[in-house]
PDB file of C-alpha atoms in Angstrom:
ATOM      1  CA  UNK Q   1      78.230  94.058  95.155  1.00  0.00           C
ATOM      2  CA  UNK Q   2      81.363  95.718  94.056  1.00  0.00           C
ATOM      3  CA  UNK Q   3      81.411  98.905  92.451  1.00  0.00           C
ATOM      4  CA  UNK Q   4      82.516  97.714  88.708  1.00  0.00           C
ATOM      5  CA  UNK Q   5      81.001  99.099  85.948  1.00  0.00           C
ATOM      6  CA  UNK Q   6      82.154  97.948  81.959  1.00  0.00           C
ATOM      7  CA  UNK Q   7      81.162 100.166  78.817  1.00  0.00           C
ATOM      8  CA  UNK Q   8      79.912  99.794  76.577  1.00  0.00           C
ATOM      9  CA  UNK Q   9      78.002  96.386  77.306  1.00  0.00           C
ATOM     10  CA  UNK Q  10      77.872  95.524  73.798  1.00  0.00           C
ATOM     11  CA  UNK Q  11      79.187  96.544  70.847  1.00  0.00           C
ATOM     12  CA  UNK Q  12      79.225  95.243  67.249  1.00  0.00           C
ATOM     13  CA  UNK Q  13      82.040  96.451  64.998  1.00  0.00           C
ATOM     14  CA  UNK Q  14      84.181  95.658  62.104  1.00  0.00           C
ATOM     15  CA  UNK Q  15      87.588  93.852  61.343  1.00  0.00           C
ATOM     16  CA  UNK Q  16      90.381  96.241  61.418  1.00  0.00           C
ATOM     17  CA  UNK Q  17      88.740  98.959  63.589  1.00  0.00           C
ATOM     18  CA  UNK Q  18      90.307 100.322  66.944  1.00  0.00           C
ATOM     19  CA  UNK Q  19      88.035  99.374  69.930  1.00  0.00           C
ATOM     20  CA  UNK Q  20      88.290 101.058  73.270  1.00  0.00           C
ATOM     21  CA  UNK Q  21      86.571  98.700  76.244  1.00  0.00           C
ATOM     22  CA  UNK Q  22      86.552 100.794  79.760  1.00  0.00           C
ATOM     23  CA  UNK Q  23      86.292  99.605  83.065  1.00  0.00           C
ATOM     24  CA  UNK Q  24      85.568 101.807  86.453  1.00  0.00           C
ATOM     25  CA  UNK Q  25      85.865 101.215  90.000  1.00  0.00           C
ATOM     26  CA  UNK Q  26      84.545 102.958  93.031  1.00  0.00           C
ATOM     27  CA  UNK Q  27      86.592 100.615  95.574  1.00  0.00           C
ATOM     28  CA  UNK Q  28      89.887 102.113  95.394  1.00  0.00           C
ATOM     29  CA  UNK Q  29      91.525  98.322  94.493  1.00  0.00           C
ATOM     30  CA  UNK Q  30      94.644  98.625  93.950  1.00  0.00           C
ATOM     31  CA  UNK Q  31      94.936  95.514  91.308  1.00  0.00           C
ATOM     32  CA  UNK Q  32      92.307  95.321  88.104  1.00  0.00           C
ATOM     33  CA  UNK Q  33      92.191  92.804  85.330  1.00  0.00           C
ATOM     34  CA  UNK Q  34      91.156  91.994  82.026  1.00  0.00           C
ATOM     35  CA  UNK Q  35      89.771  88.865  80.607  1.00  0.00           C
ATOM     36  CA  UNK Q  36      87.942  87.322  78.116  1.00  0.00           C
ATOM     37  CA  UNK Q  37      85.526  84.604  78.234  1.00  0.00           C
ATOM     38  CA  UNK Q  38      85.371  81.980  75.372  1.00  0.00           C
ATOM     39  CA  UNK Q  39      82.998  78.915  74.934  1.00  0.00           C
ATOM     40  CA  UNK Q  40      85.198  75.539  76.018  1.00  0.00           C
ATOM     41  CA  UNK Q  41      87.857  78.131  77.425  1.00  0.00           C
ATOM     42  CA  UNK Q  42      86.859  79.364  80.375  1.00  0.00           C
ATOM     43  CA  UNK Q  43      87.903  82.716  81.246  1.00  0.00           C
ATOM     44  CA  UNK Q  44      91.425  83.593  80.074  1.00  0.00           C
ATOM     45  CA  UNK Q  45      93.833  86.408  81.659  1.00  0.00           C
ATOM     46  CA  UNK Q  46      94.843  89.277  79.164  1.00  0.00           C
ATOM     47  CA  UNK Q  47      96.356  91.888  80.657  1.00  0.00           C
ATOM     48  CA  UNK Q  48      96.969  93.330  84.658  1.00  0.00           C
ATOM     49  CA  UNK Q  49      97.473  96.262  86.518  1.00  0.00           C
ATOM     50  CA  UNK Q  50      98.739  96.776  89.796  1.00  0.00           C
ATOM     51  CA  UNK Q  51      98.775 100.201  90.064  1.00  0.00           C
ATOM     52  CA  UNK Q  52      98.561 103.668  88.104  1.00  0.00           C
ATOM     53  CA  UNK Q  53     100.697 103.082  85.038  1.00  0.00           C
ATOM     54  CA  UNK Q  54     101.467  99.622  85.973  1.00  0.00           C
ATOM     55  CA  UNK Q  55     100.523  97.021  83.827  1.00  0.00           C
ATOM     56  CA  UNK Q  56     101.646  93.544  82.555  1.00  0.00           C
ATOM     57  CA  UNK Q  57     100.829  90.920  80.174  1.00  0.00           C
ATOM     58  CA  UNK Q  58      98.274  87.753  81.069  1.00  0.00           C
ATOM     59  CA  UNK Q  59      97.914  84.465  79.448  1.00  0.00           C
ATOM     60  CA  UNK Q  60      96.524  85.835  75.693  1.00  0.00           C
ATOM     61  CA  UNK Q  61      97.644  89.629  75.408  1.00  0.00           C
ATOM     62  CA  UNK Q  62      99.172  89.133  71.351  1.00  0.00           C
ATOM     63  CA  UNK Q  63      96.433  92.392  69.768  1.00  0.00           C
ATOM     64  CA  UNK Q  64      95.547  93.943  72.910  1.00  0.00           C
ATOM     65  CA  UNK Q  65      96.799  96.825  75.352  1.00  0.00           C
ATOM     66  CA  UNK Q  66      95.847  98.671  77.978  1.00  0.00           C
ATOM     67  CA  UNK Q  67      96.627 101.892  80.262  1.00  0.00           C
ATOM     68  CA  UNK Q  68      95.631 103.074  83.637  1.00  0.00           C
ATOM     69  CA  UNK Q  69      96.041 107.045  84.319  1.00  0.00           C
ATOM     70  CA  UNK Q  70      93.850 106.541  87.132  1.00  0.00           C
ATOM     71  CA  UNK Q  71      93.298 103.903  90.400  1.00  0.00           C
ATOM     72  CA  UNK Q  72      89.334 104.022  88.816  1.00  0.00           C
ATOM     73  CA  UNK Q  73      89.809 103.447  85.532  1.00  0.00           C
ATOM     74  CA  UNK Q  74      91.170 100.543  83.098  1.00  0.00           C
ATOM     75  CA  UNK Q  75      91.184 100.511  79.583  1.00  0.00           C
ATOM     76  CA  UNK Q  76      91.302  97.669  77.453  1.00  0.00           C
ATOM     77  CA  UNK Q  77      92.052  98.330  73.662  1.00  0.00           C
ATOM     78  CA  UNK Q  78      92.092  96.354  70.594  1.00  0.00           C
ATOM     79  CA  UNK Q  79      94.471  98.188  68.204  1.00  0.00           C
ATOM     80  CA  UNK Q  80      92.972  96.852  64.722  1.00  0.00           C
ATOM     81  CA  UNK Q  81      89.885  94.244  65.770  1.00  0.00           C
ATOM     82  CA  UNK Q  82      90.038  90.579  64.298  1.00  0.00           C
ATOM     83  CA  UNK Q  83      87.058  88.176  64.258  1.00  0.00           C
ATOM     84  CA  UNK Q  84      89.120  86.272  66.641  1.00  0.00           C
ATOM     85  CA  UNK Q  85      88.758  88.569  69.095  1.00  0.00           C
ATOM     86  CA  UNK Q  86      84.684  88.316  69.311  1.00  0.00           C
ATOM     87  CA  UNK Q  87      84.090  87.496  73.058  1.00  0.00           C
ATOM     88  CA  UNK Q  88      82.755  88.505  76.151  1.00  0.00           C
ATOM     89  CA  UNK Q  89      85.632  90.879  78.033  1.00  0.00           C
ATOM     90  CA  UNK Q  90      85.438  90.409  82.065  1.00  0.00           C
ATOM     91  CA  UNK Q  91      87.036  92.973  84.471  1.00  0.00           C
ATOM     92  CA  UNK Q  92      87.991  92.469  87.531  1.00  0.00           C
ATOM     93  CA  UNK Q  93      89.629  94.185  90.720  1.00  0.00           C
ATOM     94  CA  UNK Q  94      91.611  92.689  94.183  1.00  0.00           C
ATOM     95  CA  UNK Q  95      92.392  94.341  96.999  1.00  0.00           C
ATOM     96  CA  UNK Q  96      95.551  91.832  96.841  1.00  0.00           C
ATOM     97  CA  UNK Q  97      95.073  90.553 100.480  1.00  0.00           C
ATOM     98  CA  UNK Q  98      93.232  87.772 100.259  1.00  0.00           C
ATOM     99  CA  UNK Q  99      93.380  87.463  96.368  1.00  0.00           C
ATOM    100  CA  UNK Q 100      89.572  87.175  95.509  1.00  0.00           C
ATOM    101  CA  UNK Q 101      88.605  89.412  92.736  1.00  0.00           C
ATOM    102  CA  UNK Q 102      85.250  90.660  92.192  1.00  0.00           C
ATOM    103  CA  UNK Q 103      83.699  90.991  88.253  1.00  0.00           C
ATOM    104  CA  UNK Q 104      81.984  93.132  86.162  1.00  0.00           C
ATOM    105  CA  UNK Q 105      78.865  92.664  84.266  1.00  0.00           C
ATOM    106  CA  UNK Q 106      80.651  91.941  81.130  1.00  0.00           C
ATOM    107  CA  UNK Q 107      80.936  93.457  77.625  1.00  0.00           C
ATOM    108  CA  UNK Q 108      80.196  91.774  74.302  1.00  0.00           C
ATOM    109  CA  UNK Q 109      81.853  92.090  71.273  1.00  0.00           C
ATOM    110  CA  UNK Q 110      81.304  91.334  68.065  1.00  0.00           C
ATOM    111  CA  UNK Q 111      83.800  92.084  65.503  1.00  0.00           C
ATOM    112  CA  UNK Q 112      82.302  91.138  61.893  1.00  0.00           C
TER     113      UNK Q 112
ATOM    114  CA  UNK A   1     102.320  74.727  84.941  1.00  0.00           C
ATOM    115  CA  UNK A   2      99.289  75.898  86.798  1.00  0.00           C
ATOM    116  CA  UNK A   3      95.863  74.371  85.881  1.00  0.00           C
ATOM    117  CA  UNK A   4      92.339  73.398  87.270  1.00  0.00           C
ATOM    118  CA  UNK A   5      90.385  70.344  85.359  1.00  0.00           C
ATOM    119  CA  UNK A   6      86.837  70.735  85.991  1.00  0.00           C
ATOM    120  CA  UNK A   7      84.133  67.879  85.314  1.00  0.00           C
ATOM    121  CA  UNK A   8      82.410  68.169  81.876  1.00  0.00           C
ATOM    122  CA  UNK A   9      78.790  69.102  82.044  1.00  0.00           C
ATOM    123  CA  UNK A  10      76.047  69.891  81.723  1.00  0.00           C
ATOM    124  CA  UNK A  11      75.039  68.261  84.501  1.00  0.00           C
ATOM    125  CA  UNK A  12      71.239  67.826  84.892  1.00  0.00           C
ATOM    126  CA  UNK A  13      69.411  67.755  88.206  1.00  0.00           C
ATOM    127  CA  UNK A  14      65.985  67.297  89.698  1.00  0.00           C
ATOM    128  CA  UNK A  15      65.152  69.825  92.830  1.00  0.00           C
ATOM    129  CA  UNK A  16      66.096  68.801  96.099  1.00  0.00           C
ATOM    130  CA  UNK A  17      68.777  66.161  94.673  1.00  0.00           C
ATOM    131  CA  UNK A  18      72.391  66.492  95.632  1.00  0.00           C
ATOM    132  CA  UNK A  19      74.955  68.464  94.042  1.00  0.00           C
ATOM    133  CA  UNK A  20      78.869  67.231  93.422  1.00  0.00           C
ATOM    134  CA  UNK A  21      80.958  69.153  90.452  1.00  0.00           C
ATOM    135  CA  UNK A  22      84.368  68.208  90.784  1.00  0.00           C
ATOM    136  CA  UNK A  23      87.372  70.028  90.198  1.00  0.00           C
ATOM    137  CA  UNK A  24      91.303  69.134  90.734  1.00  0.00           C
ATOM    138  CA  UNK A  25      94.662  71.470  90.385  1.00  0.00           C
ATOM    139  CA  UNK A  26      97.768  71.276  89.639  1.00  0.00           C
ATOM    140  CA  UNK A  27      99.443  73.999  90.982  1.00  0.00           C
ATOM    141  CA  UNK A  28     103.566  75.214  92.519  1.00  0.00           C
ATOM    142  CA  UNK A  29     103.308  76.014  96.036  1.00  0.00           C
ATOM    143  CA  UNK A  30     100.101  77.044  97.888  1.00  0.00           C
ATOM    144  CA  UNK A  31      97.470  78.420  95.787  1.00  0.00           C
ATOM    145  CA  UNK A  32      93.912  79.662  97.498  1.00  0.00           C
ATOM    146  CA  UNK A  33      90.927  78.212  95.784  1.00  0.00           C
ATOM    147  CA  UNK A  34      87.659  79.220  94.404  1.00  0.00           C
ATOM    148  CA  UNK A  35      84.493  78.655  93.227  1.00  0.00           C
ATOM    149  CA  UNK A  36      82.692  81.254  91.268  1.00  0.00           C
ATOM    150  CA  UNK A  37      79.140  81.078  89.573  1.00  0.00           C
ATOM    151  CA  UNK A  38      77.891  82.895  86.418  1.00  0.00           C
ATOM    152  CA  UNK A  39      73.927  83.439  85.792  1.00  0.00           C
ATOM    153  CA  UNK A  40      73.310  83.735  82.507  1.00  0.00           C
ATOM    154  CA  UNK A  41      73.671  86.957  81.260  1.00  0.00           C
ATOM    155  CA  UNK A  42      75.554  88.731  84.031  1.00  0.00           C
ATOM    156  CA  UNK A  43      79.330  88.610  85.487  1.00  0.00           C
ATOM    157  CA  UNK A  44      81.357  85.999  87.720  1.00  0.00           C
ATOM    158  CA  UNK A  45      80.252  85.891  91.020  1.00  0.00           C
ATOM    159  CA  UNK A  46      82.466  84.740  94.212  1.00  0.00           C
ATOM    160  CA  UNK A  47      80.258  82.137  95.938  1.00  0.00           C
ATOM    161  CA  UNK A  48      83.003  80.269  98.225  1.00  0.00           C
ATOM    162  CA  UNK A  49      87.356  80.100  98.869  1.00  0.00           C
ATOM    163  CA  UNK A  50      89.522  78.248 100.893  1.00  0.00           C
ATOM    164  CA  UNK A  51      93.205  79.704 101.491  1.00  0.00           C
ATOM    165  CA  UNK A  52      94.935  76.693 103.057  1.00  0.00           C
ATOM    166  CA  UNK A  53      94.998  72.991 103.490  1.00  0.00           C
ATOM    167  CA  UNK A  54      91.543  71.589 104.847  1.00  0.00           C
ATOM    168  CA  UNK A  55      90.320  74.964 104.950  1.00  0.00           C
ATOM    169  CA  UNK A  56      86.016  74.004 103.986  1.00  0.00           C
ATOM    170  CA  UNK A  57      84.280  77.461 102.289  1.00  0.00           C
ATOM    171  CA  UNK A  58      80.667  77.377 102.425  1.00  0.00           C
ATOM    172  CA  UNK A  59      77.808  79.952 101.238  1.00  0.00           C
ATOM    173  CA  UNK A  60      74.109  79.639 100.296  1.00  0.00           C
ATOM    174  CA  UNK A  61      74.236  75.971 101.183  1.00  0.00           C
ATOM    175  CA  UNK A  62      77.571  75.150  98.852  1.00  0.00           C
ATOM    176  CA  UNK A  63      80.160  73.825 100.398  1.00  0.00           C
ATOM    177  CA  UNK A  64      83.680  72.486  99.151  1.00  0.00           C
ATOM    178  CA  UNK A  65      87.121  71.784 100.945  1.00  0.00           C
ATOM    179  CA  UNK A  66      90.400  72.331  99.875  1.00  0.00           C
ATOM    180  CA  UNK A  67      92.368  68.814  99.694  1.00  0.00           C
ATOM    181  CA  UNK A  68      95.787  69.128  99.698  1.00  0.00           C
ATOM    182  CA  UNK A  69      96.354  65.437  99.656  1.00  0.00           C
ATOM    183  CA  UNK A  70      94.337  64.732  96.261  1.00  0.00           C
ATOM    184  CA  UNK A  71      94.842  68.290  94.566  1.00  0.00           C
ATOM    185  CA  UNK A  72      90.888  68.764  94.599  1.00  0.00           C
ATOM    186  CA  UNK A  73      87.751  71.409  95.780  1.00  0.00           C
ATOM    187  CA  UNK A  74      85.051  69.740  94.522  1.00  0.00           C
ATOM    188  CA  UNK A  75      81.637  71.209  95.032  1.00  0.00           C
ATOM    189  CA  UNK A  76      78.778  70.024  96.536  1.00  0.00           C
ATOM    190  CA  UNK A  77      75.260  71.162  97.973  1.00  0.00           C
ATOM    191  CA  UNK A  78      72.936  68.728  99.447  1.00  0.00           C
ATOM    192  CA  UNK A  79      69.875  69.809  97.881  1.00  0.00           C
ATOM    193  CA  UNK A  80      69.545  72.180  94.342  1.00  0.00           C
ATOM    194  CA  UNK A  81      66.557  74.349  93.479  1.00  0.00           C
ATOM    195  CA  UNK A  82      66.063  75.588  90.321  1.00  0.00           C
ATOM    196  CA  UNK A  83      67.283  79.167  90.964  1.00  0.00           C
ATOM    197  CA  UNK A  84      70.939  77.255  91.430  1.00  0.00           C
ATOM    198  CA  UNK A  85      71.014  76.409  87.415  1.00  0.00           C
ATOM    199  CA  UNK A  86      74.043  78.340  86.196  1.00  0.00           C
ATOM    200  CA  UNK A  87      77.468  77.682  85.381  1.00  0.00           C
ATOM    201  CA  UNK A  88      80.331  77.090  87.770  1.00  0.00           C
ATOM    202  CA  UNK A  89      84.255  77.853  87.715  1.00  0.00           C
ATOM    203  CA  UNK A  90      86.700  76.574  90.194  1.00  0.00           C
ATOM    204  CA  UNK A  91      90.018  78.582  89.650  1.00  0.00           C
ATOM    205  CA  UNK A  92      93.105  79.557  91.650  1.00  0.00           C
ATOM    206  CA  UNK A  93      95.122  82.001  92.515  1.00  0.00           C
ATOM    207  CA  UNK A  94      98.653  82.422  91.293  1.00  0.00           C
ATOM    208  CA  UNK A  95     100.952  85.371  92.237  1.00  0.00           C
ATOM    209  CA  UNK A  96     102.603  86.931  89.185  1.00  0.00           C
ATOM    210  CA  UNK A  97     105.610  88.262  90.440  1.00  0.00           C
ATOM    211  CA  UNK A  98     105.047  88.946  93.149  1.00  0.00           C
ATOM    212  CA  UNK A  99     103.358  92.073  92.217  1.00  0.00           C
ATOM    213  CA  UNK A 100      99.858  90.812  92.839  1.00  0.00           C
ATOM    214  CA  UNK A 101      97.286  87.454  91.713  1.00  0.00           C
ATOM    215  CA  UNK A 102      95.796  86.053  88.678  1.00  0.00           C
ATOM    216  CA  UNK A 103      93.251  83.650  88.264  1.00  0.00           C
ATOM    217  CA  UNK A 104      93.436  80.543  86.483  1.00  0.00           C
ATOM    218  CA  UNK A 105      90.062  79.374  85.562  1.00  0.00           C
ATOM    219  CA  UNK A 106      88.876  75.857  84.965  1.00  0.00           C
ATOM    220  CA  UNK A 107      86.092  76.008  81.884  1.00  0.00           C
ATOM    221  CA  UNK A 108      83.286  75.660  83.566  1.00  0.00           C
ATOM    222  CA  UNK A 109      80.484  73.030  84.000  1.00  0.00           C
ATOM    223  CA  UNK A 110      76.687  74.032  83.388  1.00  0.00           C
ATOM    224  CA  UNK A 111      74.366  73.057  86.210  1.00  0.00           C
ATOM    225  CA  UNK A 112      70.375  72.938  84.533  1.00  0.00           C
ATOM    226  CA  UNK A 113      67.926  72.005  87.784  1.00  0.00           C
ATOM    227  CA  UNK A 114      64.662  71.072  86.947  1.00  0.00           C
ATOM    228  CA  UNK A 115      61.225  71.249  89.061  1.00  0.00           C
TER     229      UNK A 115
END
């Protein structure tokens, strides 16, 4: 398995509070990525990175950003939380060659 | 755009029986293909790809072939067991500018086996 780890795995919180969602690699990947998972939606892109302090917008990134200070780490973070934004958040990282990516375990929020 | 339709489920097996979810594209150029699987509780899996034309991917007894011709991958294992139940995402690749790939998912069909 891939060396991906998410934290926290869960976490309940309320509208309007910042949330910080981390994700940590041992594989030295050079491309990670955020998504969230939504019943009848599939999994949807958020946001990208493709290297240290190189990110871009995905597919629904309106109430999210992120930063990457190091190849290891990506951070996912919800400014000001909105029940909307209750899902399951998927990381994932590519080594870009042959464009698989590999997955997390997940973390689930709940924003009440 | 860039999409993958996926066959509505649940889909509800006995062991042993055979196994076809299907799943079409649309997609510009040449995309790779996927298949991933999700047990409940835990993350996306990779169980299979194909990267060009009538390229077949196969693992753990799944198989599926990419289909240029008909825009499809459709999935198929000749006989389930019960440890198969979970749900199942075809997706494909898309490069965003160049600067490296994103996934686009199809939503996913639920696969229950029964004993």
């Amino acid at each position: 398995d891939a060396g991906i780890t998410q934290s926290p795995r869960h976490k309940v919180t309320e509208t309007g509070t910042p949330v910080t969602l981390r994700c940590h690699q041992t594989e030295n990947h050079r491309y990670m990525y955020w998504y969230r998972q939504d019943p009848g939606h599939g999994l949807r892109l958020i946001h990208y990175s493709y290297g240290v302090k190189d990110t871009d917008k995905g597919e629904v990134s309106d109430g999210y950003s992120v930063s990457r200070s190091k190849t290891e780490d990506f951070l996912l973070t919800l400014e000001s939380a909105t029940s909307s934004q209750t899902s399951v958040y998927f990381c994932a990282i590519s080594g870009g060659v042959t464009y698989e990516q590999y997955f997390g375990p997940g973390t689930r929020l709940t924003v009440t | 755009g860039n999409s993958v339709t996926q066959m509505e489920g649940p889909v509800t097996l006995s062991e042993e029986a055979f196994l076809t979810i299907n799943c079409t594209y649309t997609a510009t150029g040449y995309p790779s293909l996927f298949w991933y699987v999700q047990y409940p509780g835990e993350g996306l899996q990779l169980l299979l790809k194909a990267t060009k034309a009538d390229d077949k991917g196969s693992n753990k007894g799944f198989e599926a072939t990419y289909r240029k011709e008909t825009t499809s991958f459709h999935l198929e294992k000749g006989s389930v067991q019960v440890s198969d139940s979970a749900v199942y995402f075809c997706a494909l690749s898309v490069s965003p500018n160049q600067a490296g790939t994103a996934l686009i998912f199809g939503k996913g069909t639920t696969l229950s086996v029964s004993s």
